[in-house]
Structures are given as C-alpha cells and as structure tokens.
C-alpha cells in the first residue's frame, strides 16, 4: 500500500475518534475517506467475479464495444451501509446504565445525537438496504419497466412504517401568500394519509429520476456526486449561520452525517465509471443513491428543498414524456450515437416511416420546439418532417453545444446540474423564506429534534 | 384463487387487526398465515427466472439428475422481512403527539411493546437483511469456505453496534453451584468486550451450523422448522405459566412474534423443497434462518437456552471435525449415495489408498467408534481398513436405521432433532433452574423489558 494511502487512512481514524464539539461532522469526513479507499480497493478485486456470473454489458460508445462489468454499484452501496452502521457509536449518545442506583446517565459528549433518534436512523438504513436488495433483483432478473418503477416504493415501506410508529406528525405549514390569499386562520394543515403518499412519491421520484438520466460514462454517478455536493452546501449554510442549539442545526448536521460518507464511496465509484469506464454501475446504484437523497430529505423534513436540486432530472422526465407515453415513437435505445471516425457523440434520431408516422399534434408542436432550440428536425424536399432528435437531455446538450467526446458531454451536463442547483440554492435562501413568511424547516422540526 | 385461500387470508387479516389483550401474538399468527400463502404464490412464479440467470443445481439423488432452481430461499427470506416491517405498527405502541399541549400520549392498547424497544427490533431486521445480502453474494459468487464462515459475523455487526449504543450491559449471572464452589460474593460478572465476542460467536454459530447439516431434500428447511417449533414451545411455557407483568413474559412474547411469522414462510418453502424437491434453498436460506435464531436468542438474552436446540447440529460438527480438519481424507461431496435401482440412499465412503492413507491415530480410534456404532468400516482380507463411512450425521443415521428413501431419511433426522430438543426443553425447566439457583432469564432482563 502506498504511503499516501496509509497516511490518509491514519488521518481518517484520527478524525473518527478525535473528540471535540465538531464531532459527528469530523467523524463523517473520516468515514468518507475510509469509504473512498475501501471502495477503490474492493472494485478491481470483485469486478471480475461479476463478469464471471454473467453480469456485464458492452460499452456501445467505444471502438470495439469492450465488455464491461455491470452492477458494480452494489459494492460502494454495501460499503456505505456497513460504514454507516459502524458510524452509529460515533453519531449517537451512548447512555450508560448505572446498576447501583438504577439511573441512566450520558457517557459521551452532548454534541452527538440523542439515542431516541436512533430508530429513525435505523429505518433509513433498512430502507437503503431494501433498495439494494430490490435493485440487485432488478439487475439480476431484468424486471419489467412498469414493475421496476414501483420498486423504490416497496423499499420505502420501512421508512413510512417507522415514521408512523415513531412520529406520526402529518401536518405541513401553509405558506404566507396562500394563507393571505385564501384567508386561512391556521398556520398548518394536517395532510393525514396524504402525507404518507407524499413521502412515498418522494421515495419513488428520487431513485427513478436518477435512473432516467443515464447512458454515458460517468453520468449516473456524476449526477449523484453533484446532488450530494449541493445538499452538503445547503447543510453547511445552516451549520455555519444557524444557531447551534436550533432544530435546523441538528437536522442539517444529521443530513451531513449521511451525505459526507456517501460522497466518499460515490467518488470512488466515479473514478472507475469515468470515461473510459472500467465498470458500469447498474440500476442498483441509481436506485440506491436516489434513495439516499429521499431518506435524507424525508427524515430531515426538507423533501421540498430536495426537489430543487433535481431540476435537470425533472426537465429530462418532462422532455422525455412524449416518447415515454407514446406520442412520439420511442426506439429501444435513445442514447447518443457514437461515431468511431472522429470519436465524438452525435445526437440520435427517431425516424418517421409509414408504419410509425408523426402524429398530427406533434407535427404542430415540433416547429415551435425547433424555434426554441429544444429539438432538431430533418425535413424531406417536400418539407415533411422525416426525422427528429431523440428527446433526452443528453441529446439536447449535443444539439446546443455540438458533437462532443463522451467525457466532455458528461462534464457539460454535470456542470449544468451544478449551476442550476446552485441558483436554486440561492433562491431557496432568499426568495422562498419571504413567500413562506419564515424558513419553514425550522419551526416544523423544533418539536422533534430538540 | 381457491375459496380456502381467500378465507384463510381473510382470517389472517382479522387476526392482525383484531384488538384484544392477546394482540401481538394473534397478529403474529395472522402474518404467518399471510406469509405462507404469499410465499407459496411467489415461488413458482419467480423460480424460472432464477434458472434463466444460471441459479440452478442438479439433484444428485434422483433418476436423471433433474435441473432444480437454486437460491430460492431468498424469496421467503425477503417476504419475511417485509412482513415483519408491516408488523411493526401492530407490535409497538404508537405514541400520539398532542400539538396543543406538547404532551405525548399512547394511542394503542398497552399489551403492545413500548416504542423504546423499537431500535433493538430494527437492529435485528438490519442484521437479517445484511445476512440475506451476504448470503446472496455467496450464492452468486461462490465465496471460499474459509471466507464464508465469517459472513454471519459481518452481518451481525448492526446487532452488536446497536446493542452497544442502546443497552451496553455486558454482565452475566454466575450460576449458584459455581459461586458456592469458588466462594464468589457477587451474583454477576461483567464480561465487557468478551460479551460482544460471545454474541458474535452465537451469530457465527447458528447460521453455519444450519448450513453444515444439509444435502438431502427438505433437511435445510426442515431443521429450521423444528428448531423454530421448539423455540416457540419454550416461549409458550413462559407465556402460559409466567406472570403477564414479568420481564420474561415480554421477552418471550417478543420471541414468539419473531418466530411465528418465520414459521409461516419456512413451511411454504418446505412445501417446495420437500422430497421430491422442486426448488433448492441455497446458502441464503441457511444463513438467514440461522440468523433469525441468533437474533431472537441474543435480543431475548436466552442465547444459552438456544444452544440446547442445536444439539444435533453441534454433534454433526464435532463428528465431522476429523474430516473438516484433515485428520481423515475429505472427498468433495460427503452426501449419501443414491442407488437408482432400489431408489434408496446408502451411506457414502472415504477410501484409503496409497496417496490418501489412513492416519495411525485414526486407525486406533476407528475400531472404538465402530464398537460404539458411530462408524462403518470395510476391511480387506488382511484386516486392514480400506473404507470408512463419511462422518456426517446423515450417513450415521443410515448406518443406524439402514438404507432409506430420501424423504424417510429426512423424516428420521427431523424427528431425532425434535426429540433431542424436547428432552433439552424439559431439562431446561427442571434441572437447570436448580443449578443456577433461579431461572436466569427472568432477573437479568427485568431492568430492560419492564
């Protein structure tokens, strides 16, 4: 092992065990470093076993279409879970039971989370572990699209059930501007069962939206790294500016503690999945990482803020909808087209033939989209549309910026994701508090996290 | 769906939601019925997908060695996990948060478990889910024997970590006869870190000991059904005879609540794995079921009692040891030999050749074992031992009872397991309390489960 690795690991051990008031935060960084090195060590050792078991894919955007191990995302995911379980003693206060006088006392610094919150954390871990299991089932058995869409909802059951038993609070605050417009007296409304449906919807949305923006080396992992970075930035604004005794401080410290170790294993996976990819991540990773965000958002009660960082994914879904729901013919693959001659990626096309004609409604809409630079059309000499570019964000970026090499294409999309997210982050802390009358994450949580 | 299935499911729903003082018990029965039917429905639907993915084995003890789906145990295991998670609201008291006066009140009958114990339950679930994940890895990637032996220890980490954070009590009671012999003043001794090693050892022992007694149709699942039945019998002695307000009552109600739904899914698997087997269970099932027992024993603080029901497994391990540790040559398979002519199973042999001679020490021991009817030997005309029966419990039963058909052989072993366990159960409630001075599970737990 290189000297740099040894010293990094020694440093991570120091961060974990070092005892001061920054503690769960420092330990999270320690576990991230450890997770990075551990994942980097495991992937090259285990990947050949995946290929042997038939878990591999062909990289369509390379010369020779090399065989690449698939489903490798399960390795960092399982690493993350075990790291988080080992993290527990450094995250939660250990109560010490005194046998002589039957009393209970604290034996660790008060900067840690109280033990009473442990079951909420454990429900998140159960939910993630279920997601890994179901994701693996999907990668192994190729579950049908309309079935796999709901796998995250099944995996989220532990989260919802324990939320019901442990908290059960289902009211949300009403924004000021709505209260004023409709002359509502109360500040909160009890959503009842709809709150659980809402949480379930978040849990379905996050994993699937990561899964849908995929297909070029590094993009699946890259987007999760960017989202995690934005969420950590959001947490840090509370940690640096908020009151250390406030509920928001506690919530965002918790969020950080979940996301920083995630960052460690995700970066390790990115190293192997980056162009030219040595491994593919599989649906397991998309589901798992999306669920990490859902768990953090739901248990931190900032699921609405979370959505702000998924704008490119939401755009990609809406933009894809005409093809997903059959308004526009949808070929088996909508990946951009790799040109072996110049090594660049070009947008791919949907062709309109007598069997798959262009629907009249889209024939009307397409020229408008074309003018907005949201689609590229090819017409025959008679002016009839014969081809349109496939409607995914990846193809759109090629239309905007021209043909690019696969890694440059991925960098542009990730940069877009970061910039949009950063603008949203700024809006979140300026415009939104004015609309809601207060920073809504603070008040709601006061009761649970104090 | 048949009318009988519909009425059984309706009955199970009634048991789950019916509200009376027998509640977690009745709901457990309801979930068991539901688990049985659900598993029976899933196995035939999913098994062909396993074969397609290359997860199958050949049944060596049948004419024509038919291809049989392998690793099917993962289906009931995942079913069990999701059932137990849905069980949570019927098992734990739901605290209701009153917004107006900031108070917390109970909203369910007091016969349920208090919420404070939820994290201990969740740690058990995490441990089982980790075991399923690692078991699947083993079935997929054929991990080496000396590595897979420790997989349960890794899966047990959640259990140990949360035990540390949540309870952290590591003292055990000293039996009366030892206290008197060594003139010890205290009643308990603090084992510290050794208590965790002991829990880890239990977690390694149970899954591996189920895994080691295997090889004929129905035996892997059958033994877990018998052990679960014995444990439930043990629980019922406390539930019927104990004080309803006592700690022991609570602990054994908890144990029942875990084991009765387990029984449901295990019986469904047994139906498909019984002779002639339509599915194989895989290491996943052996690990998973063994871990269910370990979790129940550890979190119920009756790990020592648990061992009493594993006597045939312990015997099988000790009896196998000379072959496992190389004192006697160990062929690749030690399964009994199937004779296609009469359809019966005969014991298999280890042969001694010039390359694999009989070691002198065993040449001395074997005649003694032969006299004790613990081995069958074949000698050449010069009186030298040329063959000995393979040292597994299955072969030994054939030696004792003669060649049998596969299902009869399995029935005999399961009956032996039940009878030995039943005798142990009787001893547990008669002789042992006298030695320890009191029924040791009661006192220890009083502090945690009251």
PDB file of N, CA, C and O in Angstrom, chain A residues 159-219:
ATOM      1  N   UNK A 159     -39.331   3.028   6.016  1.00  0.00           N
ATOM      2  CA  UNK A 159     -39.258   4.444   6.371  1.00  0.00           C
ATOM      3  C   UNK A 159     -40.637   4.957   6.806  1.00  0.00           C
ATOM      4  O   UNK A 159     -40.777   5.626   7.833  1.00  0.00           O
ATOM      5  N   UNK A 160     -41.671   4.633   6.009  1.00  0.00           N
ATOM      6  CA  UNK A 160     -43.009   5.138   6.278  1.00  0.00           C
ATOM      7  C   UNK A 160     -43.590   4.502   7.545  1.00  0.00           C
ATOM      8  O   UNK A 160     -44.187   5.184   8.374  1.00  0.00           O
ATOM      9  N   UNK A 161     -43.385   3.172   7.686  1.00  0.00           N
ATOM     10  CA  UNK A 161     -43.948   2.477   8.848  1.00  0.00           C
ATOM     11  C   UNK A 161     -43.346   3.035  10.132  1.00  0.00           C
ATOM     12  O   UNK A 161     -44.046   3.306  11.105  1.00  0.00           O
ATOM     13  N   UNK A 162     -42.027   3.236  10.128  1.00  0.00           N
ATOM     14  CA  UNK A 162     -41.394   3.695  11.361  1.00  0.00           C
ATOM     15  C   UNK A 162     -41.695   5.167  11.592  1.00  0.00           C
ATOM     16  O   UNK A 162     -41.804   5.608  12.735  1.00  0.00           O
ATOM     17  N   UNK A 163     -41.889   5.906  10.522  1.00  0.00           N
ATOM     18  CA  UNK A 163     -42.349   7.286  10.687  1.00  0.00           C
ATOM     19  C   UNK A 163     -43.697   7.296  11.390  1.00  0.00           C
ATOM     20  O   UNK A 163     -43.947   8.083  12.302  1.00  0.00           O
ATOM     21  N   UNK A 164     -44.563   6.360  10.981  1.00  0.00           N
ATOM     22  CA  UNK A 164     -45.902   6.275  11.576  1.00  0.00           C
ATOM     23  C   UNK A 164     -45.822   5.936  13.061  1.00  0.00           C
ATOM     24  O   UNK A 164     -46.469   6.569  13.896  1.00  0.00           O
ATOM     25  N   UNK A 165     -44.987   4.937  13.404  1.00  0.00           N
ATOM     26  CA  UNK A 165     -44.927   4.497  14.803  1.00  0.00           C
ATOM     27  C   UNK A 165     -44.162   5.501  15.660  1.00  0.00           C
ATOM     28  O   UNK A 165     -44.490   5.723  16.818  1.00  0.00           O
ATOM     29  N   UNK A 166     -43.145   6.125  15.081  1.00  0.00           N
ATOM     30  CA  UNK A 166     -42.227   6.938  15.867  1.00  0.00           C
ATOM     31  C   UNK A 166     -42.676   8.395  16.005  1.00  0.00           C
ATOM     32  O   UNK A 166     -42.597   8.969  17.080  1.00  0.00           O
ATOM     33  N   UNK A 167     -43.125   9.015  14.908  1.00  0.00           N
ATOM     34  CA  UNK A 167     -43.531  10.419  14.968  1.00  0.00           C
ATOM     35  C   UNK A 167     -45.024  10.553  14.685  1.00  0.00           C
ATOM     36  O   UNK A 167     -45.791  10.970  15.515  1.00  0.00           O
ATOM     37  N   UNK A 168     -45.381  10.183  13.449  1.00  0.00           N
ATOM     38  CA  UNK A 168     -46.788  10.236  13.088  1.00  0.00           C
ATOM     39  C   UNK A 168     -47.313  11.646  12.850  1.00  0.00           C
ATOM     40  O   UNK A 168     -48.515  11.837  12.700  1.00  0.00           O
ATOM     41  N   UNK A 169     -46.438  12.665  12.828  1.00  0.00           N
ATOM     42  CA  UNK A 169     -46.924  14.017  12.563  1.00  0.00           C
ATOM     43  C   UNK A 169     -47.061  14.222  11.056  1.00  0.00           C
ATOM     44  O   UNK A 169     -46.121  14.013  10.307  1.00  0.00           O
ATOM     45  N   UNK A 170     -48.238  14.581  10.627  1.00  0.00           N
ATOM     46  CA  UNK A 170     -48.500  14.660   9.189  1.00  0.00           C
ATOM     47  C   UNK A 170     -48.996  16.042   8.783  1.00  0.00           C
ATOM     48  O   UNK A 170     -49.632  16.202   7.754  1.00  0.00           O
ATOM     49  N   UNK A 171     -48.721  17.048   9.613  1.00  0.00           N
ATOM     50  CA  UNK A 171     -49.158  18.388   9.214  1.00  0.00           C
ATOM     51  C   UNK A 171     -48.014  19.137   8.551  1.00  0.00           C
ATOM     52  O   UNK A 171     -46.844  18.952   8.887  1.00  0.00           O
ATOM     53  N   UNK A 172     -48.358  19.984   7.599  1.00  0.00           N
ATOM     54  CA  UNK A 172     -47.350  20.838   6.972  1.00  0.00           C
ATOM     55  C   UNK A 172     -47.785  22.297   7.127  1.00  0.00           C
ATOM     56  O   UNK A 172     -48.970  22.592   7.297  1.00  0.00           O
ATOM     57  N   UNK A 173     -46.791  23.172   7.062  1.00  0.00           N
ATOM     58  CA  UNK A 173     -47.082  24.596   7.214  1.00  0.00           C
ATOM     59  C   UNK A 173     -47.678  25.150   5.928  1.00  0.00           C
ATOM     60  O   UNK A 173     -47.355  24.698   4.831  1.00  0.00           O
ATOM     61  N   UNK A 174     -48.549  26.126   6.057  1.00  0.00           N
ATOM     62  CA  UNK A 174     -49.134  26.775   4.879  1.00  0.00           C
ATOM     63  C   UNK A 174     -48.334  28.039   4.594  1.00  0.00           C
ATOM     64  O   UNK A 174     -48.119  28.854   5.491  1.00  0.00           O
ATOM     65  N   UNK A 175     -47.882  28.216   3.341  1.00  0.00           N
ATOM     66  CA  UNK A 175     -47.111  29.423   3.017  1.00  0.00           C
ATOM     67  C   UNK A 175     -47.948  30.684   3.273  1.00  0.00           C
ATOM     68  O   UNK A 175     -49.165  30.674   3.091  1.00  0.00           O
ATOM     69  N   UNK A 176     -47.257  31.754   3.684  1.00  0.00           N
ATOM     70  CA  UNK A 176     -47.914  33.045   3.970  1.00  0.00           C
ATOM     71  C   UNK A 176     -48.808  33.518   2.841  1.00  0.00           C
ATOM     72  O   UNK A 176     -49.941  33.927   3.069  1.00  0.00           O
ATOM     73  N   UNK A 177     -48.268  33.459   1.592  1.00  0.00           N
ATOM     74  CA  UNK A 177     -49.020  34.057   0.492  1.00  0.00           C
ATOM     75  C   UNK A 177     -50.327  33.309   0.234  1.00  0.00           C
ATOM     76  O   UNK A 177     -51.321  33.911  -0.146  1.00  0.00           O
ATOM     77  N   UNK A 178     -50.333  31.969   0.488  1.00  0.00           N
ATOM     78  CA  UNK A 178     -51.587  31.221   0.329  1.00  0.00           C
ATOM     79  C   UNK A 178     -52.548  31.561   1.462  1.00  0.00           C
ATOM     80  O   UNK A 178     -53.738  31.782   1.259  1.00  0.00           O
ATOM     81  N   UNK A 179     -52.010  31.630   2.695  1.00  0.00           N
ATOM     82  CA  UNK A 179     -52.847  31.968   3.846  1.00  0.00           C
ATOM     83  C   UNK A 179     -53.530  33.313   3.637  1.00  0.00           C
ATOM     84  O   UNK A 179     -54.722  33.469   3.890  1.00  0.00           O
ATOM     85  N   UNK A 180     -52.750  34.288   3.153  1.00  0.00           N
ATOM     86  CA  UNK A 180     -53.308  35.622   2.933  1.00  0.00           C
ATOM     87  C   UNK A 180     -54.347  35.618   1.812  1.00  0.00           C
ATOM     88  O   UNK A 180     -55.412  36.221   1.943  1.00  0.00           O
ATOM     89  N   UNK A 181     -54.043  34.887   0.718  1.00  0.00           N
ATOM     90  CA  UNK A 181     -54.960  34.903  -0.422  1.00  0.00           C
ATOM     91  C   UNK A 181     -56.297  34.266  -0.071  1.00  0.00           C
ATOM     92  O   UNK A 181     -57.357  34.731  -0.483  1.00  0.00           O
ATOM     93  N   UNK A 182     -56.244  33.144   0.696  1.00  0.00           N
ATOM     94  CA  UNK A 182     -57.490  32.413   0.968  1.00  0.00           C
ATOM     95  C   UNK A 182     -58.044  32.694   2.364  1.00  0.00           C
ATOM     96  O   UNK A 182     -58.984  32.037   2.795  1.00  0.00           O
ATOM     97  N   UNK A 183     -57.427  33.619   3.068  1.00  0.00           N
ATOM     98  CA  UNK A 183     -57.862  33.992   4.419  1.00  0.00           C
ATOM     99  C   UNK A 183     -57.972  32.780   5.337  1.00  0.00           C
ATOM    100  O   UNK A 183     -59.010  32.491   5.914  1.00  0.00           O
ATOM    101  N   UNK A 184     -56.879  32.012   5.411  1.00  0.00           N
ATOM    102  CA  UNK A 184     -56.860  30.832   6.279  1.00  0.00           C
ATOM    103  C   UNK A 184     -56.304  31.252   7.634  1.00  0.00           C
ATOM    104  O   UNK A 184     -55.312  31.970   7.724  1.00  0.00           O
ATOM    105  N   UNK A 185     -56.964  30.771   8.728  1.00  0.00           N
ATOM    106  CA  UNK A 185     -56.575  31.204  10.063  1.00  0.00           C
ATOM    107  C   UNK A 185     -55.344  30.444  10.570  1.00  0.00           C
ATOM    108  O   UNK A 185     -54.383  31.028  11.055  1.00  0.00           O
ATOM    109  N   UNK A 186     -55.351  29.091  10.430  1.00  0.00           N
ATOM    110  CA  UNK A 186     -54.259  28.277  10.989  1.00  0.00           C
ATOM    111  C   UNK A 186     -52.961  28.449  10.228  1.00  0.00           C
ATOM    112  O   UNK A 186     -52.928  28.987   9.113  1.00  0.00           O
ATOM    113  N   UNK A 187     -51.857  27.992  10.836  1.00  0.00           N
ATOM    114  CA  UNK A 187     -50.567  28.066  10.156  1.00  0.00           C
ATOM    115  C   UNK A 187     -50.200  26.726   9.536  1.00  0.00           C
ATOM    116  O   UNK A 187     -49.297  26.655   8.719  1.00  0.00           O
ATOM    117  N   UNK A 188     -50.879  25.658   9.954  1.00  0.00           N
ATOM    118  CA  UNK A 188     -50.530  24.330   9.446  1.00  0.00           C
ATOM    119  C   UNK A 188     -51.789  23.582   9.035  1.00  0.00           C
ATOM    120  O   UNK A 188     -52.892  23.882   9.500  1.00  0.00           O
ATOM    121  N   UNK A 189     -51.631  22.613   8.131  1.00  0.00           N
ATOM    122  CA  UNK A 189     -52.758  21.779   7.733  1.00  0.00           C
ATOM    123  C   UNK A 189     -52.338  20.322   7.869  1.00  0.00           C
ATOM    124  O   UNK A 189     -51.211  19.951   7.522  1.00  0.00           O
ATOM    125  N   UNK A 190     -53.243  19.495   8.454  1.00  0.00           N
ATOM    126  CA  UNK A 190     -52.925  18.090   8.660  1.00  0.00           C
ATOM    127  C   UNK A 190     -53.275  17.304   7.396  1.00  0.00           C
ATOM    128  O   UNK A 190     -54.437  17.205   7.023  1.00  0.00           O
ATOM    129  N   UNK A 191     -52.249  16.744   6.749  1.00  0.00           N
ATOM    130  CA  UNK A 191     -52.494  16.033   5.493  1.00  0.00           C
ATOM    131  C   UNK A 191     -52.914  14.578   5.705  1.00  0.00           C
ATOM    132  O   UNK A 191     -53.363  13.925   4.784  1.00  0.00           O
ATOM    133  N   UNK A 192     -52.729  14.060   6.935  1.00  0.00           N
ATOM    134  CA  UNK A 192     -53.130  12.684   7.226  1.00  0.00           C
ATOM    135  C   UNK A 192     -52.449  11.705   6.293  1.00  0.00           C
ATOM    136  O   UNK A 192     -51.238  11.758   6.064  1.00  0.00           O
ATOM    137  N   UNK A 193     -53.238  10.814   5.721  1.00  0.00           N
ATOM    138  CA  UNK A 193     -52.683   9.756   4.870  1.00  0.00           C
ATOM    139  C   UNK A 193     -51.982  10.339   3.645  1.00  0.00           C
ATOM    140  O   UNK A 193     -51.037   9.745   3.115  1.00  0.00           O
ATOM    141  N   UNK A 194     -52.373  11.532   3.223  1.00  0.00           N
ATOM    142  CA  UNK A 194     -51.739  12.135   2.054  1.00  0.00           C
ATOM    143  C   UNK A 194     -50.275  12.467   2.304  1.00  0.00           C
ATOM    144  O   UNK A 194     -49.471  12.502   1.385  1.00  0.00           O
ATOM    145  N   UNK A 195     -49.934  12.685   3.588  1.00  0.00           N
ATOM    146  CA  UNK A 195     -48.537  12.933   3.905  1.00  0.00           C
ATOM    147  C   UNK A 195     -47.697  11.695   3.601  1.00  0.00           C
ATOM    148  O   UNK A 195     -46.579  11.798   3.098  1.00  0.00           O
ATOM    149  N   UNK A 196     -48.280  10.502   3.877  1.00  0.00           N
ATOM    150  CA  UNK A 196     -47.553   9.264   3.587  1.00  0.00           C
ATOM    151  C   UNK A 196     -47.453   9.042   2.081  1.00  0.00           C
ATOM    152  O   UNK A 196     -46.428   8.587   1.578  1.00  0.00           O
ATOM    153  N   UNK A 197     -48.528   9.373   1.374  1.00  0.00           N
ATOM    154  CA  UNK A 197     -48.488   9.261  -0.083  1.00  0.00           C
ATOM    155  C   UNK A 197     -47.413  10.196  -0.645  1.00  0.00           C
ATOM    156  O   UNK A 197     -46.667   9.840  -1.558  1.00  0.00           O
ATOM    157  N   UNK A 198     -47.332  11.384  -0.062  1.00  0.00           N
ATOM    158  CA  UNK A 198     -46.331  12.359  -0.490  1.00  0.00           C
ATOM    159  C   UNK A 198     -44.920  11.815  -0.247  1.00  0.00           C
ATOM    160  O   UNK A 198     -44.060  11.867  -1.134  1.00  0.00           O
ATOM    161  N   UNK A 199     -44.697  11.240   0.949  1.00  0.00           N
ATOM    162  CA  UNK A 199     -43.375  10.669   1.237  1.00  0.00           C
ATOM    163  C   UNK A 199     -43.076   9.523   0.288  1.00  0.00           C
ATOM    164  O   UNK A 199     -41.954   9.390  -0.225  1.00  0.00           O
ATOM    165  N   UNK A 200     -44.087   8.684   0.031  1.00  0.00           N
ATOM    166  CA  UNK A 200     -43.916   7.591  -0.919  1.00  0.00           C
ATOM    167  C   UNK A 200     -43.564   8.116  -2.303  1.00  0.00           C
ATOM    168  O   UNK A 200     -42.710   7.549  -2.998  1.00  0.00           O
ATOM    169  N   UNK A 201     -44.203   9.214  -2.690  1.00  0.00           N
ATOM    170  CA  UNK A 201     -43.947   9.794  -4.004  1.00  0.00           C
ATOM    171  C   UNK A 201     -42.503  10.295  -4.096  1.00  0.00           C
ATOM    172  O   UNK A 201     -41.823  10.091  -5.117  1.00  0.00           O
ATOM    173  N   UNK A 202     -42.010  10.923  -3.019  1.00  0.00           N
ATOM    174  CA  UNK A 202     -40.615  11.380  -2.998  1.00  0.00           C
ATOM    175  C   UNK A 202     -39.678  10.182  -3.162  1.00  0.00           C
ATOM    176  O   UNK A 202     -38.713  10.215  -3.931  1.00  0.00           O
ATOM    177  N   UNK A 203     -40.018   9.093  -2.441  1.00  0.00           N
ATOM    178  CA  UNK A 203     -39.179   7.896  -2.489  1.00  0.00           C
ATOM    179  C   UNK A 203     -39.210   7.244  -3.869  1.00  0.00           C
ATOM    180  O   UNK A 203     -38.245   6.610  -4.282  1.00  0.00           O
ATOM    181  N   UNK A 204     -40.315   7.370  -4.594  1.00  0.00           N
ATOM    182  CA  UNK A 204     -40.363   6.826  -5.964  1.00  0.00           C
ATOM    183  C   UNK A 204     -39.629   7.759  -6.919  1.00  0.00           C
ATOM    184  O   UNK A 204     -38.906   7.335  -7.812  1.00  0.00           O
ATOM    185  N   UNK A 205     -39.802   9.066  -6.687  1.00  0.00           N
ATOM    186  CA  UNK A 205     -39.263  10.055  -7.613  1.00  0.00           C
ATOM    187  C   UNK A 205     -37.736  10.039  -7.653  1.00  0.00           C
ATOM    188  O   UNK A 205     -37.135   9.954  -8.735  1.00  0.00           O
ATOM    189  N   UNK A 206     -37.095  10.159  -6.486  1.00  0.00           N
ATOM    190  CA  UNK A 206     -35.640  10.335  -6.471  1.00  0.00           C
ATOM    191  C   UNK A 206     -34.912   9.182  -7.172  1.00  0.00           C
ATOM    192  O   UNK A 206     -34.108   9.439  -8.083  1.00  0.00           O
ATOM    193  N   UNK A 207     -35.141   7.926  -6.789  1.00  0.00           N
ATOM    194  CA  UNK A 207     -34.399   6.844  -7.447  1.00  0.00           C
ATOM    195  C   UNK A 207     -34.685   6.773  -8.946  1.00  0.00           C
ATOM    196  O   UNK A 207     -33.756   6.628  -9.750  1.00  0.00           O
ATOM    197  N   UNK A 208     -35.950   6.913  -9.344  1.00  0.00           N
ATOM    198  CA  UNK A 208     -36.267   6.796 -10.768  1.00  0.00           C
ATOM    199  C   UNK A 208     -35.696   7.954 -11.572  1.00  0.00           C
ATOM    200  O   UNK A 208     -35.310   7.776 -12.729  1.00  0.00           O
ATOM    201  N   UNK A 209     -35.652   9.151 -10.973  1.00  0.00           N
ATOM    202  CA  UNK A 209     -35.165  10.286 -11.746  1.00  0.00           C
ATOM    203  C   UNK A 209     -33.655  10.190 -11.963  1.00  0.00           C
ATOM    204  O   UNK A 209     -33.146  10.669 -12.977  1.00  0.00           O
ATOM    205  N   UNK A 210     -32.943   9.559 -11.017  1.00  0.00           N
ATOM    206  CA  UNK A 210     -31.512   9.326 -11.261  1.00  0.00           C
ATOM    207  C   UNK A 210     -31.351   8.278 -12.354  1.00  0.00           C
ATOM    208  O   UNK A 210     -30.518   8.402 -13.253  1.00  0.00           O
ATOM    209  N   UNK A 211     -32.215   7.271 -12.300  1.00  0.00           N
ATOM    210  CA  UNK A 211     -32.135   6.148 -13.252  1.00  0.00           C
ATOM    211  C   UNK A 211     -32.413   6.581 -14.690  1.00  0.00           C
ATOM    212  O   UNK A 211     -31.932   5.980 -15.639  1.00  0.00           O
ATOM    213  N   UNK A 212     -33.205   7.633 -14.851  1.00  0.00           N
ATOM    214  CA  UNK A 212     -33.673   8.028 -16.178  1.00  0.00           C
ATOM    215  C   UNK A 212     -32.632   8.875 -16.919  1.00  0.00           C
ATOM    216  O   UNK A 212     -32.618   8.919 -18.147  1.00  0.00           O
ATOM    217  N   UNK A 213     -31.752   9.548 -16.165  1.00  0.00           N
ATOM    218  CA  UNK A 213     -30.718  10.372 -16.797  1.00  0.00           C
ATOM    219  C   UNK A 213     -29.428   9.551 -16.821  1.00  0.00           C
ATOM    220  O   UNK A 213     -28.605   9.654 -15.914  1.00  0.00           O
ATOM    221  N   UNK A 214     -29.298   8.695 -17.817  1.00  0.00           N
ATOM    222  CA  UNK A 214     -28.200   7.740 -17.812  1.00  0.00           C
ATOM    223  C   UNK A 214     -27.816   7.376 -19.225  1.00  0.00           C
ATOM    224  O   UNK A 214     -28.528   7.701 -20.171  1.00  0.00           O
ATOM    225  N   UNK A 215     -26.708   6.718 -19.386  1.00  0.00           N
ATOM    226  CA  UNK A 215     -26.363   6.174 -20.688  1.00  0.00           C
ATOM    227  C   UNK A 215     -24.970   6.532 -21.178  1.00  0.00           C
ATOM    228  O   UNK A 215     -24.479   5.927 -22.113  1.00  0.00           O
ATOM    229  N   UNK A 216     -24.310   7.550 -20.568  1.00  0.00           N
ATOM    230  CA  UNK A 216     -22.929   7.809 -20.971  1.00  0.00           C
ATOM    231  C   UNK A 216     -22.032   7.662 -19.753  1.00  0.00           C
ATOM    232  O   UNK A 216     -22.472   7.869 -18.612  1.00  0.00           O
ATOM    233  N   UNK A 217     -20.808   7.276 -19.988  1.00  0.00           N
ATOM    234  CA  UNK A 217     -19.851   7.018 -18.908  1.00  0.00           C
ATOM    235  C   UNK A 217     -19.834   8.156 -17.892  1.00  0.00           C
ATOM    236  O   UNK A 217     -19.681   9.322 -18.249  1.00  0.00           O
ATOM    237  N   UNK A 218     -19.971   7.810 -16.627  1.00  0.00           N
ATOM    238  CA  UNK A 218     -19.795   8.783 -15.559  1.00  0.00           C
ATOM    239  C   UNK A 218     -21.038   9.564 -15.190  1.00  0.00           C
ATOM    240  O   UNK A 218     -21.069  10.196 -14.128  1.00  0.00           O
ATOM    241  N   UNK A 219     -22.082   9.517 -16.017  1.00  0.00           N
ATOM    242  CA  UNK A 219     -23.229  10.383 -15.753  1.00  0.00           C
ATOM    243  C   UNK A 219     -24.062   9.920 -14.554  1.00  0.00           C
ATOM    244  O   UNK A 219     -24.462  10.744 -13.725  1.00  0.00           O
TER     245      UNK A 219
END
